[in-house]
């Protein structure tokens, strides 16, 4: 603030350089939301009428930004254990018009990277990875931000790192990076010289300053999230009616969320009751997401519950419990105690 320069400038550039280095991509382009990042990625890689396959179980922007550029989001079901795009269902939903895939690293767990990359290369599809929840996640030791063609991040406050509002695109394709830089700032090549259609999607230096500091803290925050997830997993294993997050081989989960799957019949309660009892003990829970995309009014007509059995079931049964890096060990034990009590199975030592 003392520099007197609050708009996008040198701090945003510095943040981009650090972010690109951190994820192992050649370029990082900052924008003012994850939604803007997805919009610019789709706009650069899709033509009107193209189809892009997205998971039915994600935040709305993964699909709605395809609509915004005149493309058609085709919904596909997800894997019941990892919540991420099911490659077999992707294959079933491909048509001659399919141009791209947009897998989501949901809750911080990488999607099935190797199978999806194989599909993309066999069918000449572009890949746009939605890593809004996956800062710090990796596949076989390689950061998810370094994969082609483009990776989109959000810095919304609930994410693994935040700038208040903000987003980032990472890519190792120089032409794409140049496209994003122009489009985020009115297609302005030099002062008041506009060569193409653009917008104001710039991240301010003020927000970028938060980003630089948050990025510095990210590795420690991810270690804490993983430690918390390991404690929760140990403390909550073996409860009938509660399934814990499953780690797929080779995946380094960033644990933006720790999401349980409830067997409501076994627990003999509704999800709302489960949440209310925990809330009474001071434990905040959340549902990501109560509606699969095919049930959202905006995507009416894109399929029925029978077309998406897994995401339909997940939307009814998932609940996220706290895993954030600010939790102390004793708070985690209190959470474990409360969840075991709600499930009436007693507390493990
Ligand atoms: C999976 C996913 N995609 C996209 C977004 C959009 O990001 P933003 O809220 O920064 O626009 C979010 C965050 O809310 C998200 O969780």
Short mmCIF file of N, CA, C and O in Angstrom, two decimals, residues 240-241 262-271 273-274 342-344:
data_model
loop_
_atom_site.label_atom_id
_atom_site.label_comp_id
_atom_site.label_asym_id
_atom_site.label_seq_id
_atom_site.Cartn_x
_atom_site.Cartn_y
_atom_site.Cartn_z
N UNK A 240 -18.56 -48.42 11.15
CA UNK A 240 -19.57 -48.86 10.17
C UNK A 240 -20.41 -47.65 9.74
O UNK A 240 -20.84 -46.87 10.59
N UNK A 241 -20.58 -47.50 8.44
CA UNK A 241 -21.42 -46.40 7.96
C UNK A 241 -20.65 -45.15 7.58
O UNK A 241 -21.23 -44.19 7.08
N UNK A 262 -21.23 -41.06 3.86
CA UNK A 262 -22.05 -41.66 4.91
C UNK A 262 -22.98 -42.73 4.34
O UNK A 262 -23.59 -42.52 3.29
N UNK A 263 -23.04 -43.85 5.04
CA UNK A 263 -24.08 -44.84 4.74
C UNK A 263 -25.22 -44.54 5.71
O UNK A 263 -25.19 -44.95 6.88
N UNK A 264 -26.20 -43.79 5.20
CA UNK A 264 -27.22 -43.24 6.11
C UNK A 264 -28.11 -44.32 6.71
O UNK A 264 -28.60 -44.18 7.82
N UNK A 265 -28.25 -45.44 5.97
CA UNK A 265 -29.04 -46.54 6.54
C UNK A 265 -28.31 -47.18 7.69
O UNK A 265 -28.88 -47.42 8.76
N UNK A 266 -27.01 -47.40 7.51
CA UNK A 266 -26.23 -48.01 8.59
C UNK A 266 -26.19 -47.08 9.81
O UNK A 266 -26.25 -47.53 10.95
N UNK A 267 -26.10 -45.78 9.55
CA UNK A 267 -26.01 -44.82 10.67
C UNK A 267 -27.38 -44.53 11.28
O UNK A 267 -27.47 -43.98 12.38
N UNK A 268 -28.43 -44.86 10.52
CA UNK A 268 -29.81 -44.61 10.94
C UNK A 268 -30.05 -43.15 11.29
O UNK A 268 -30.60 -42.81 12.35
N UNK A 269 -29.57 -42.29 10.43
CA UNK A 269 -29.85 -40.86 10.59
C UNK A 269 -29.71 -40.18 9.23
O UNK A 269 -29.15 -40.76 8.30
N UNK A 270 -30.25 -38.96 9.15
CA UNK A 270 -30.08 -38.21 7.90
C UNK A 270 -28.74 -37.47 7.97
O UNK A 270 -28.15 -37.31 9.04
N UNK A 271 -28.30 -37.02 6.81
CA UNK A 271 -27.05 -36.25 6.79
C UNK A 271 -27.22 -34.96 7.60
O UNK A 271 -26.30 -34.54 8.31
N UNK A 273 -29.04 -34.53 10.22
CA UNK A 273 -28.93 -34.86 11.66
C UNK A 273 -27.46 -35.03 12.05
O UNK A 273 -27.01 -34.53 13.07
N UNK A 274 -26.71 -35.73 11.20
CA UNK A 274 -25.28 -35.93 11.44
C UNK A 274 -24.60 -34.57 11.59
O UNK A 274 -23.83 -34.32 12.54
N UNK A 342 -21.21 -39.67 17.48
CA UNK A 342 -22.42 -39.55 16.64
C UNK A 342 -22.73 -40.91 16.03
O UNK A 342 -23.88 -41.33 15.95
N UNK A 343 -21.68 -41.61 15.59
CA UNK A 343 -21.90 -42.93 14.98
C UNK A 343 -22.06 -44.01 16.04
O UNK A 343 -22.21 -45.19 15.71
N UNK A 344 -22.00 -43.59 17.29
CA UNK A 344 -22.22 -44.50 18.45
C UNK A 344 -21.30 -45.71 18.44
O UNK A 344 -21.75 -46.84 18.64
#
